[in-house]
Amino acid sequence: MIDLVIIGGGPSAFSAAIYASRAGLSVQIFEKSAMGGMIATSDWVENYPGFEDGISGVELSQKMRKQAEKFGANIDYGDVTSIEEFENGVKIIVDGSELKSKFALIASGNTYRKLGLDKEEELFGRGVHSCATCDGAFYEGKNIITVGGGDSAVQETIFLSRFAKKIYLLVRGDFRAQSVLLSRLDKLVKTGKVEVLKGTEISEILTKDTDFGQKVYGVKTVGNNELTIEAEGIFEFIGLIPNTDFLKDSGVLLNDRSEVIVNDIFQTNKKRIFASGDVVQNAEKQAVVAVATGAKAAIEIAKIYHNE
Ligand code: NDP
């Protein structure tokens, strides 16, 4: 039986793996989609301690992964579809097969929320995007639209301005981003590179047929500005949804936003199942916090493990 299975492959998972492996536990990480978690989609991280000039999100997550592997953690892709506590362990279904471990750590993070517009799903990755680092370079010299008023929308709009000819930033209400990001955005607004449209939402994605299928050529908006905006790409940064679907039959308690409820040692209501990082209730959604909570959970798991 494995000592600890960690569900998720982001900073919190890697940090927990470092601490648990180093404490002598056998550790298996399963990541369902993109290894590295959300930080790996961030172009540049400038508030992670220890890197005074900043570091790319990909490099930061790769360093964490290597460090976890150095201490012996196994890191694989695998889709965990259910977990269930039993008397002395946790039963985990991964890629359809059953696995048993003494403890489990839920570090499954979040996925990007979508607008829910017609054609949005079919155009995803081909005109509609959520990852500026992954897809921004396709829009060199083109007009794009960004959506959202939080830190992600402002930070990624600033990043995308290095490629785009012009960016229309649509904010449905008012900004809620940090002032340091807003003042950087303001400089781009003054140059005309970015135009902010507050109180404005997309009502329709406009497409045209090409030899390669449907292509985005703009949007219609409603609210304070009823416009037709011509742009080839739409980048949505409208918040996050916790990856907790696989917990629906686990008995693990979630709050009304589907985030995992934990106590002060990051233990859920099931004593062998812990949770850390962005999936936990009221998490700050900062890599450094995710790393800290992963470490704390692993330390507490190791204490119980060594006392059994
Ligand atoms: P947030 O939840 O903070 O913001 C979401 C934004 O999207 C809000 O402006 C919200 O508007 C808007 N929105 C939600 N649904 C819709 C919709 N259907 N149509 C239009 N707009 C919509 O999400 P973020 O991804 O920006 O940030 C998540 C977390 O990550 C935060 O805690 C943030 O601080 C953190 N973060 C920190 C960074 C940093 O420190 N540099 C960088 C990036 C993220 P409304 O206000 O009207 O609800």
mmCIF file of N, CA, C and O in Angstrom, residues 44 51 59-60 67 76 88 92 99 101 133 155 184 197 204-205 226 235 251 283:
data_model
loop_
_atom_site.group_PDB
_atom_site.id
_atom_site.type_symbol
_atom_site.label_atom_id
_atom_site.label_comp_id
_atom_site.label_asym_id
_atom_site.label_seq_id
_atom_site.Cartn_x
_atom_site.Cartn_y
_atom_site.Cartn_z
ATOM 1 N N TRP A 44 5.109 35.026 -16.059
ATOM 2 C CA TRP A 44 6.186 35.500 -15.199
ATOM 3 C C TRP A 44 5.667 35.640 -13.780
ATOM 4 O O TRP A 44 4.625 36.253 -13.561
ATOM 5 N N PHE A 51 13.260 34.497 -5.741
ATOM 6 C CA PHE A 51 13.580 34.826 -7.135
ATOM 7 C C PHE A 51 13.367 36.335 -7.311
ATOM 8 O O PHE A 51 12.301 36.771 -7.745
ATOM 9 N N GLU A 59 9.121 27.297 -15.381
ATOM 10 C CA GLU A 59 10.393 26.933 -14.744
ATOM 11 C C GLU A 59 10.212 26.689 -13.239
ATOM 12 O O GLU A 59 10.752 25.733 -12.686
ATOM 13 N N LEU A 60 9.419 27.557 -12.617
ATOM 14 C CA LEU A 60 9.187 27.406 -11.176
ATOM 15 C C LEU A 60 8.552 26.047 -10.878
ATOM 16 O O LEU A 60 8.998 25.316 -9.986
ATOM 17 N N GLN A 67 12.503 18.666 -7.527
ATOM 18 C CA GLN A 67 12.857 18.556 -6.107
ATOM 19 C C GLN A 67 12.059 17.422 -5.451
ATOM 20 O O GLN A 67 12.609 16.653 -4.655
ATOM 21 N N ASP A 76 2.958 10.911 -11.877
ATOM 22 C CA ASP A 76 2.391 10.353 -13.117
ATOM 23 C C ASP A 76 1.116 11.095 -13.487
ATOM 24 O O ASP A 76 0.492 11.740 -12.646
ATOM 25 N N ASN A 88 -8.419 1.819 7.643
ATOM 26 C CA ASN A 88 -6.991 2.121 7.766
ATOM 27 C C ASN A 88 -6.384 2.746 6.520
ATOM 28 O O ASN A 88 -5.172 2.682 6.326
ATOM 29 N N ILE A 92 -8.759 4.597 -3.854
ATOM 30 C CA ILE A 92 -8.717 5.613 -4.906
ATOM 31 C C ILE A 92 -8.940 4.937 -6.257
ATOM 32 O O ILE A 92 -8.311 3.903 -6.533
ATOM 33 N N LEU A 99 -6.792 1.576 -6.238
ATOM 34 C CA LEU A 99 -5.491 1.671 -5.586
ATOM 35 C C LEU A 99 -5.768 1.987 -4.118
ATOM 36 O O LEU A 99 -6.731 2.687 -3.816
ATOM 37 N N SER A 101 -4.196 3.537 -0.425
ATOM 38 C CA SER A 101 -3.102 4.281 0.217
ATOM 39 C C SER A 101 -3.474 4.513 1.677
ATOM 40 O O SER A 101 -4.646 4.395 2.055
ATOM 41 N N THR A 133 -0.272 32.829 -21.728
ATOM 42 C CA THR A 133 1.087 32.329 -21.964
ATOM 43 C C THR A 133 1.090 31.290 -23.082
ATOM 44 O O THR A 133 2.005 31.258 -23.910
ATOM 45 N N GLN A 155 -3.502 41.300 -15.163
ATOM 46 C CA GLN A 155 -2.131 40.824 -15.370
ATOM 47 C C GLN A 155 -1.947 40.256 -16.786
ATOM 48 O O GLN A 155 -0.965 40.531 -17.469
ATOM 49 N N ARG A 184 -0.192 49.682 -13.670
ATOM 50 C CA ARG A 184 0.538 49.257 -14.880
ATOM 51 C C ARG A 184 -0.397 49.253 -16.091
ATOM 52 O O ARG A 184 -0.021 49.636 -17.190
ATOM 53 N N LEU A 197 -13.476 48.848 -21.265
ATOM 54 C CA LEU A 197 -14.913 49.096 -21.392
ATOM 55 C C LEU A 197 -15.592 48.524 -20.153
ATOM 56 O O LEU A 197 -15.803 47.302 -20.048
ATOM 57 N N GLU A 204 -22.519 38.102 -27.942
ATOM 58 C CA GLU A 204 -22.434 37.169 -29.067
ATOM 59 C C GLU A 204 -21.007 37.133 -29.603
ATOM 60 O O GLU A 204 -20.354 38.175 -29.711
ATOM 61 N N ILE A 205 -20.541 35.943 -29.915
ATOM 62 C CA ILE A 205 -19.244 35.803 -30.591
ATOM 63 C C ILE A 205 -19.523 35.761 -32.085
ATOM 64 O O ILE A 205 -20.357 34.972 -32.557
ATOM 65 N N GLU A 226 -22.898 49.278 -26.261
ATOM 66 C CA GLU A 226 -23.475 48.309 -27.213
ATOM 67 C C GLU A 226 -22.723 48.466 -28.512
ATOM 68 O O GLU A 226 -22.966 49.398 -29.288
ATOM 69 N N PHE A 235 -9.886 36.352 -24.919
ATOM 70 C CA PHE A 235 -9.238 35.705 -23.764
ATOM 71 C C PHE A 235 -10.100 35.961 -22.527
ATOM 72 O O PHE A 235 -10.314 37.109 -22.146
ATOM 73 N N GLY A 251 -17.992 11.726 0.617
ATOM 74 C CA GLY A 251 -18.358 12.154 1.972
ATOM 75 C C GLY A 251 -17.500 13.305 2.483
ATOM 76 O O GLY A 251 -17.702 13.799 3.586
ATOM 77 N N ALA A 283 -8.962 29.957 -0.034
ATOM 78 C CA ALA A 283 -7.526 30.011 -0.326
ATOM 79 C C ALA A 283 -7.191 31.333 -1.006
ATOM 80 O O ALA A 283 -8.000 31.868 -1.767
#
